[in-house]
Tab-separated table of C-alpha atoms in Angstrom:
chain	number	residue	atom	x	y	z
A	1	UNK	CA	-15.447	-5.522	15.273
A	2	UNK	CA	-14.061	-8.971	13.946
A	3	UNK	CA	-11.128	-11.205	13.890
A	4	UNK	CA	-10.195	-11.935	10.096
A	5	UNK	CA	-11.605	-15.410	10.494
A	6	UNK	CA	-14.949	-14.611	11.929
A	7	UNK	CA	-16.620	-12.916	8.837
A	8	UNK	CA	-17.279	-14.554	5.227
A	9	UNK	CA	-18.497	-14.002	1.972
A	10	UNK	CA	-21.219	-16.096	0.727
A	11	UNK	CA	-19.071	-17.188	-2.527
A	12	UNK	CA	-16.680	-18.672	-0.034
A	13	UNK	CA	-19.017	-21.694	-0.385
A	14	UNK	CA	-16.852	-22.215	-3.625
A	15	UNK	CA	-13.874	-22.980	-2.217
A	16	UNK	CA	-13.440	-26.772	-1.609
A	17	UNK	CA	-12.096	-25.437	2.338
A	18	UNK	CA	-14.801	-23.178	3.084
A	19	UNK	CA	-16.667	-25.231	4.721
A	20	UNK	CA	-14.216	-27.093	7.253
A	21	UNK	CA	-13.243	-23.117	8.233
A	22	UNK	CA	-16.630	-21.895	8.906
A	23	UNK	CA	-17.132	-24.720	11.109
A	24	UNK	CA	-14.167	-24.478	12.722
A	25	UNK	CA	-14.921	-20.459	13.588
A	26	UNK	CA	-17.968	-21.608	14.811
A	27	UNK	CA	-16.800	-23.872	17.001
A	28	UNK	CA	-14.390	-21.450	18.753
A	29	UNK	CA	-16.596	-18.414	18.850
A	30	UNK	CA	-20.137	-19.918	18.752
A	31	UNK	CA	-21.247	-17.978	15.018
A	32	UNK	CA	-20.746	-16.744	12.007
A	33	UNK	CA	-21.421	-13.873	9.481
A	34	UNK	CA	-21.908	-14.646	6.072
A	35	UNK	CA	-21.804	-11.323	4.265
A	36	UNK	CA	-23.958	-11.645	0.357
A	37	UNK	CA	-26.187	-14.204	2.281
A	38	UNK	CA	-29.141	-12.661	0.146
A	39	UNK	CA	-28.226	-10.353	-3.121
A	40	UNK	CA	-30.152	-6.903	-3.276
A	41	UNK	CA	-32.499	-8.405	-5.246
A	42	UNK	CA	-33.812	-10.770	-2.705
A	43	UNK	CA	-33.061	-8.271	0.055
A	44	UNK	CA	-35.459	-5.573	-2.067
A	45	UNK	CA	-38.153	-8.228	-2.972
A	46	UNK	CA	-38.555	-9.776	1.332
A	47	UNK	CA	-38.988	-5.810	1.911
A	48	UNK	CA	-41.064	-5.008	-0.756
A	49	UNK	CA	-43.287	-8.487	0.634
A	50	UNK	CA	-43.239	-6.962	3.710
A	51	UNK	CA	-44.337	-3.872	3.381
A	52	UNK	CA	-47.127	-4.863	1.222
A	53	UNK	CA	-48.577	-7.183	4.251
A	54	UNK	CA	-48.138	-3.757	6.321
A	55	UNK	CA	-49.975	-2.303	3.848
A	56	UNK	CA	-52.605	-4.795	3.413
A	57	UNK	CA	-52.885	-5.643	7.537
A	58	UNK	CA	-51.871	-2.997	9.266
A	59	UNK	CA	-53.258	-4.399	12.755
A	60	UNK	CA	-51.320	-7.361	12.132
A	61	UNK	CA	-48.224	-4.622	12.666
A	62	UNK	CA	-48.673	-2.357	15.450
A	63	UNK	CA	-46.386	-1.930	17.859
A	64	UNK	CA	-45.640	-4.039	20.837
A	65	UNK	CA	-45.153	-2.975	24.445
A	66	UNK	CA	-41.525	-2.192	24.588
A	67	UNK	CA	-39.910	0.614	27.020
A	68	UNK	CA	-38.959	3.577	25.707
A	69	UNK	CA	-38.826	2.464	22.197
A	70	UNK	CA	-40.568	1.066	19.645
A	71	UNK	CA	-39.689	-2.297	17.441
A	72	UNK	CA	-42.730	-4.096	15.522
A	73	UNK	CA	-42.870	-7.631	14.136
A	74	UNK	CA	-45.051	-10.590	12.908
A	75	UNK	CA	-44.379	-14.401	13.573
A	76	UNK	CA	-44.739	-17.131	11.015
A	77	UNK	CA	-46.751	-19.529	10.597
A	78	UNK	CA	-49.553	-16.365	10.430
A	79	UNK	CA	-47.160	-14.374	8.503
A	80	UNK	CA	-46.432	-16.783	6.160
A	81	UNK	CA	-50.144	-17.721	5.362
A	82	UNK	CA	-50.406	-13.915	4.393
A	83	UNK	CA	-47.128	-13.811	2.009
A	84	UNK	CA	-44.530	-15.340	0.200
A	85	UNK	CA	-42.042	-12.523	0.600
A	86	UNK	CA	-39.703	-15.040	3.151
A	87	UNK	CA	-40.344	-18.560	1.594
A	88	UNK	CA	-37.021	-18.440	-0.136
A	89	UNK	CA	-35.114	-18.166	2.995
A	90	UNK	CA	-36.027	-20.704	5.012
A	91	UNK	CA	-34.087	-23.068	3.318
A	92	UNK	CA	-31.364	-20.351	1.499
A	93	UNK	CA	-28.286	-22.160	0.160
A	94	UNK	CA	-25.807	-19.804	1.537
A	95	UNK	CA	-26.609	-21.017	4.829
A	96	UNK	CA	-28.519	-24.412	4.753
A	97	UNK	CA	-25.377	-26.513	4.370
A	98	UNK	CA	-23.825	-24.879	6.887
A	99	UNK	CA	-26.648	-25.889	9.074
A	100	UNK	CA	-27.102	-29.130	8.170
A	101	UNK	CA	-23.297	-29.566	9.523
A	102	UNK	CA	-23.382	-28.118	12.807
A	103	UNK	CA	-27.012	-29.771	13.313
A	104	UNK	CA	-27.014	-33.129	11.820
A	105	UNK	CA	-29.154	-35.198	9.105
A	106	UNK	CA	-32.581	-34.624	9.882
A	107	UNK	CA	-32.518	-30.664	11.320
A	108	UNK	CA	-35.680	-28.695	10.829
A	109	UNK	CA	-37.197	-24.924	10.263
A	110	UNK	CA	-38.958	-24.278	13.422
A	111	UNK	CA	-39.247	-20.786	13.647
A	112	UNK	CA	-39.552	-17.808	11.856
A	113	UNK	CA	-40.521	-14.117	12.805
A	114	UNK	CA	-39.634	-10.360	10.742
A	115	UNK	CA	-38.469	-7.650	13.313
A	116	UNK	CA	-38.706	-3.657	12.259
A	117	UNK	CA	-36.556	-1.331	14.991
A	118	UNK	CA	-37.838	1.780	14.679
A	119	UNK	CA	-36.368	5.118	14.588
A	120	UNK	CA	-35.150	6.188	18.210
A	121	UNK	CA	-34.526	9.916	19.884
A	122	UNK	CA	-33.691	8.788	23.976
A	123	UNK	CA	-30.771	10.294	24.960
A	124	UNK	CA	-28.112	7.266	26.304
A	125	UNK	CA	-27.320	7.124	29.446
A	126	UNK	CA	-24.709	9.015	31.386
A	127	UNK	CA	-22.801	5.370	32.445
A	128	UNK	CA	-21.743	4.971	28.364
A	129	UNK	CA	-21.517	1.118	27.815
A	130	UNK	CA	-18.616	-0.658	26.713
A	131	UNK	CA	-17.448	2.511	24.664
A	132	UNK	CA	-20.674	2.878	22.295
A	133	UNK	CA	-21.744	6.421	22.735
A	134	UNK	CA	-25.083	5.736	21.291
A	135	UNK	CA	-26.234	2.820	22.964
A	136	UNK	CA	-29.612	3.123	24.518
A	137	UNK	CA	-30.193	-0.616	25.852
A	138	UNK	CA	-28.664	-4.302	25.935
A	139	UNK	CA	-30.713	-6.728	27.009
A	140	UNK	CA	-28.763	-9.686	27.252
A	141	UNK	CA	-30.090	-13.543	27.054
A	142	UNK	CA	-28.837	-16.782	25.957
A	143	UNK	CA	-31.975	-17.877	24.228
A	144	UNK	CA	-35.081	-19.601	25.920
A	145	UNK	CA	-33.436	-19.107	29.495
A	146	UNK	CA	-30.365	-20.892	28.381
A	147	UNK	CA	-31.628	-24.461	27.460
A	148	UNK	CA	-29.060	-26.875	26.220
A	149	UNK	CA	-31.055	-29.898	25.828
A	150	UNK	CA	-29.857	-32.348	22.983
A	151	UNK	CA	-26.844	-29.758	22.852
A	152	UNK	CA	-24.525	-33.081	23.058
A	153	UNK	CA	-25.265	-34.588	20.042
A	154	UNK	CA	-23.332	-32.536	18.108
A	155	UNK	CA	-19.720	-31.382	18.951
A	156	UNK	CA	-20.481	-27.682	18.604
A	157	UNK	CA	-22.721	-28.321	21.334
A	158	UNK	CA	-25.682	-26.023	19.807
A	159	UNK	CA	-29.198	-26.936	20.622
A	160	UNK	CA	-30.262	-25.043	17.961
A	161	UNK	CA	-29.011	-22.397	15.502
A	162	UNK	CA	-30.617	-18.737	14.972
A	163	UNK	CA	-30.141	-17.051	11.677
A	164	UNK	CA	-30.934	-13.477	11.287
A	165	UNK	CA	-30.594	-11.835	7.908
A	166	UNK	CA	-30.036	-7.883	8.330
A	167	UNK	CA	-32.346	-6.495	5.330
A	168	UNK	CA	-30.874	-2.935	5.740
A	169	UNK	CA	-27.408	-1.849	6.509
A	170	UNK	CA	-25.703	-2.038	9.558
A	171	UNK	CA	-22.915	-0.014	11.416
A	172	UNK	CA	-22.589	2.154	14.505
A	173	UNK	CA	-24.783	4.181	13.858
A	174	UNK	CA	-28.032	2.039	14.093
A	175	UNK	CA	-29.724	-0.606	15.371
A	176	UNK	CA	-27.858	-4.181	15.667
A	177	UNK	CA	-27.536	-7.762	17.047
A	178	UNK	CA	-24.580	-7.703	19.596
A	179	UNK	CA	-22.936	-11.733	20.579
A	180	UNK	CA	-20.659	-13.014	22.993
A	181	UNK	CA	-17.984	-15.355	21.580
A	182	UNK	CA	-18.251	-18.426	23.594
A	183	UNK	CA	-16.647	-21.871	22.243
A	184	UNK	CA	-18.381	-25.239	22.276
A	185	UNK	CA	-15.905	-26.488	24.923
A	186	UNK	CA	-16.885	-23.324	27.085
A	187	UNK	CA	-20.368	-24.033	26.842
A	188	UNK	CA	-19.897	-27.979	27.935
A	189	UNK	CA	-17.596	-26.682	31.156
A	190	UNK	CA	-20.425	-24.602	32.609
A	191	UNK	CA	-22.744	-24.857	35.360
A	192	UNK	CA	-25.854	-26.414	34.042
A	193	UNK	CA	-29.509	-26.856	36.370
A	194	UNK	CA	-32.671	-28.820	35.650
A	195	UNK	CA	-34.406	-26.744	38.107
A	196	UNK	CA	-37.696	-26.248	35.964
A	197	UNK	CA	-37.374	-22.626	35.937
A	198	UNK	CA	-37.074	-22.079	32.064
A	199	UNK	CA	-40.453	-21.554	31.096
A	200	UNK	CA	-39.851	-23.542	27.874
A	201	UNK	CA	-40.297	-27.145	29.068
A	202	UNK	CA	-40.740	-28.728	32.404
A	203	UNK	CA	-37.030	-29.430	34.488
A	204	UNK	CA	-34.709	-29.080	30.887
A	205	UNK	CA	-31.370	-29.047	30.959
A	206	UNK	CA	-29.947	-24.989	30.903
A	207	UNK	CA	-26.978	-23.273	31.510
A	208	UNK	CA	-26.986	-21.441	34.627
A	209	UNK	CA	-24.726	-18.879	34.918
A	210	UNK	CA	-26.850	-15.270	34.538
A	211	UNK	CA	-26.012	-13.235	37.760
A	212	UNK	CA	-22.258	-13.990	36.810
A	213	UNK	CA	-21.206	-14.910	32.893
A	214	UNK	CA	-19.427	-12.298	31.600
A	215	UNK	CA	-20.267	-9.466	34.348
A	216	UNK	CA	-17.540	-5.934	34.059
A	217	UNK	CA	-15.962	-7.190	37.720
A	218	UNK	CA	-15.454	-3.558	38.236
A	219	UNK	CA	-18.739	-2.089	37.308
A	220	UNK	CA	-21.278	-4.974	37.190
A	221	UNK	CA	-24.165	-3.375	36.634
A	222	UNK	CA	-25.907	-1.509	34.268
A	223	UNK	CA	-29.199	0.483	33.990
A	224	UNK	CA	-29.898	1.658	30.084
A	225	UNK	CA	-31.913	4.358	29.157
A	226	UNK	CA	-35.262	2.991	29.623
A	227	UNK	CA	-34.658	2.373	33.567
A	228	UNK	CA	-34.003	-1.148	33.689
A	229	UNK	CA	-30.894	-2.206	35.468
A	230	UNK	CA	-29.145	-5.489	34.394
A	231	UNK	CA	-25.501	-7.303	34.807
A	232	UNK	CA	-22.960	-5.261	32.383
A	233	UNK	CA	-21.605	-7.953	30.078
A	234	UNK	CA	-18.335	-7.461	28.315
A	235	UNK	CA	-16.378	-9.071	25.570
A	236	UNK	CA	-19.222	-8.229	22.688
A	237	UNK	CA	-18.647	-8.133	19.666
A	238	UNK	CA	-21.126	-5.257	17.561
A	239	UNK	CA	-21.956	-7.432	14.155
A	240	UNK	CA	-21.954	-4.141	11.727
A	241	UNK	CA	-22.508	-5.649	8.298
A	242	UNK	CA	-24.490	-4.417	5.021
A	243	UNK	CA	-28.327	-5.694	3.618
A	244	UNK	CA	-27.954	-9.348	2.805
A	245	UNK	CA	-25.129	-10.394	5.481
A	246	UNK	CA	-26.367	-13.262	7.589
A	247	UNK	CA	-25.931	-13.738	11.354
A	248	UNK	CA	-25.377	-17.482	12.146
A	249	UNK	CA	-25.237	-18.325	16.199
A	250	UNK	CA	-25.737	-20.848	18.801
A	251	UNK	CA	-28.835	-20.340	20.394
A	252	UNK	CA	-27.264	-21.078	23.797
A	253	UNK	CA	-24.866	-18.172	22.900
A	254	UNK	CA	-25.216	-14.880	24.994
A	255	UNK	CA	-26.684	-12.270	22.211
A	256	UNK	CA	-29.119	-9.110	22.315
A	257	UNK	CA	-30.397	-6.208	20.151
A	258	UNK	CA	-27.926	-3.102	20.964
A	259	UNK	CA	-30.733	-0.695	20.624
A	260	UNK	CA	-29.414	3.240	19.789
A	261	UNK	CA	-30.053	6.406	19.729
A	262	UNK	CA	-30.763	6.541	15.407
A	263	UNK	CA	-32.969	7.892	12.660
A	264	UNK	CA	-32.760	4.909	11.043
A	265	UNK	CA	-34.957	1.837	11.128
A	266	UNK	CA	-33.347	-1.686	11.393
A	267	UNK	CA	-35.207	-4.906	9.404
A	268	UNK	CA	-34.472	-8.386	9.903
A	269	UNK	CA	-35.804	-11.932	9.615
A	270	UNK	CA	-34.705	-14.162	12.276
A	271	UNK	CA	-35.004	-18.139	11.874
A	272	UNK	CA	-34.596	-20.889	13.923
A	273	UNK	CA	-33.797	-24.614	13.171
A	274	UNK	CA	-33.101	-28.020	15.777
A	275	UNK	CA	-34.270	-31.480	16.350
A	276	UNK	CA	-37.655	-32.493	16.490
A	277	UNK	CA	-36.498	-34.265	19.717
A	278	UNK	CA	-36.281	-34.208	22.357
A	279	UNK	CA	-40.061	-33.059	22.357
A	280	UNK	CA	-40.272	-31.904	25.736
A	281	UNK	CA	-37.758	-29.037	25.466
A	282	UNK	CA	-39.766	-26.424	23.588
A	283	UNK	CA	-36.440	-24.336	22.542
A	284	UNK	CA	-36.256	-22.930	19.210
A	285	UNK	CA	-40.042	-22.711	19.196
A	286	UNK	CA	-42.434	-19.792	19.469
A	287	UNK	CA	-44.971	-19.208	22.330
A	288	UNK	CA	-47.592	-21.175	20.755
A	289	UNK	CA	-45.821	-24.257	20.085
A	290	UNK	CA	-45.438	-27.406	22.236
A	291	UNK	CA	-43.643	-29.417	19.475
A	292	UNK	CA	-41.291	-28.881	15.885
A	293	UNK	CA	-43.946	-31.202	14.536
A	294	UNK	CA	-46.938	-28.919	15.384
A	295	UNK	CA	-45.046	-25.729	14.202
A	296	UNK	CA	-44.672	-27.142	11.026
A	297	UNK	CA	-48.050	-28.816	10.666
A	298	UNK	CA	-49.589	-25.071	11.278
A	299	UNK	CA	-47.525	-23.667	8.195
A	300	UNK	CA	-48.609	-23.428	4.450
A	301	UNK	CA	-47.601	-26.107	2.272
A	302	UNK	CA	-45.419	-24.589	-0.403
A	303	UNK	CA	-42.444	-26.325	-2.130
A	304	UNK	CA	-39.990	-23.744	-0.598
A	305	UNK	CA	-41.174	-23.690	2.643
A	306	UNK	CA	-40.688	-27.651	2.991
């Protein structure tokens, strides 16, 4: 589901060119996949973590209202104040340079949340989408309704970046995170609003293009398994890619969970990272957070955490 260039391994970070070609994929397509992000040994010890806070609090883990299926999670700072088991990737060196040069000198953690897709039986839909016999539901989004504010200040024009390790294996036949490849210069070209609408800061800057980016111009909508009807995007690309592989995007990239029909369970820790400023956008922040600075004042003070 790749071009050749899109994918790496992380001992690419050895070659003296790596770098300058990881940055220049994610400039044209808006991420990146760095495959050996974690080794099993870290993969197997954030698991083990986790399922030892399950364990230990299992209210903490029940199951959110979702439709038809069922995916469970915890957010940090909470999470964090109850384990260790993600400390050492919030700053991982397979992707913290990386970050550091699409973001800027002075980039910061500002999220952090573990995600468990369960096991699902719904049948998919008659209307198959985009070829993937299996898929129950897309939900696309560009992230926090789309803002781009600050998005300028660096010429991948990201507002933030979202990393989401996949702590099990992942092909067609589960669970996975599903992009759009969208270049910088794409991103800068299109219609943007400061209509207030976002949710996530009062009249930010956002792209506004949902009721057309992307849409099949021959079959434009879509409803998925669960009964919710939404424009049929096309031009995805599936990221299938084993335990440790890490998924590096543009927050203002479209993206969703391609939920399927599976008897297999899907982990993953997602992690966000941007600017402290500009304060008033509250992208790249959870629902409790007005500010980067808050976020982090709220977490435990640990060496690795930062």
């Amino acid at each position: 589901m790749f071009s050749r260039d899109i994918r790496f391994d992380a001992a690419s970070f050895q070659r003296s060119d790596a770098m300058d070609e990881m940055l220049r994929c994610f400039a044209e397509n808006g991420y990146v996949v760095v495959e050996g992000a974690l080794s099993p040994e870290e993969v197997a010890a954030i698991n083990d973590g986790i399922d030892a806070d399950v364990a230990a609090h299992p209210k903490e883990w029940e199951p959110g209202p979702r439709p038809g299926h069922v995916a469970v999670g915890c957010r940090a700072p909470e999470l964090m104040h109850r384990t260790e088991a993600l400390d050492g990737v919030v700053h991982h060196p397979s992707v913290a340079p990386l970050v550091r040069r699409i973001l800027g000198e002075g980039v910061q953690f500002s999220s952090l949340s573990f995600l468990r897709r369960e096991v699902c039986a719904a049948d998919p839909p008659e209307d198959i989408d985009g070829g993937d016999p299996l898929c129950l539901s897309r939900q696309w989004h560009r992230e926090y309704n789309g803002i781009v504010e600050g998005a300028d200040r660096n010429e991948f024009f990201a507002p933030a970046i979202q990393v989401i390790y996949y702590l099990d294996d992942v092909d067609a036949g589960s669970h996975c995170t599903s992009l759009i490849p969208e270049s910088a210069e794409t991103k800068r070209q299109l219609p943007k609003t400061r209509d207030g609408k976002s949710g996530w800061g009062e009249d930010v800057l956002r792209i506004a293009d949902g009721e057309t980016a992307y849409v099949d111009p021959d079959k434009p909508m879509w409803t998925d398994s669960f009964g919710r009807t939404n424009p049929r995007r096309i031009g995805r690309v599936d990221v299938h890619a084993p335990a440790g592989s890490a998924v590096m995007f543009n927050i203002a990239s479209y993206h969703c969970g391609t939920v399927r029909q599976t008897q297999r369970i899907r982990r993953t820790a997602h992690l966000m990272y941007r600017h402290p400023d500009p304060i008033f956008s509250r992208h790249a922040l959870g629902p409790d957070w007005e500010s980067v600075a808050a976020f982090r004042a709220a977490l435990p003070k640990r060496s690795a955490i930062g």
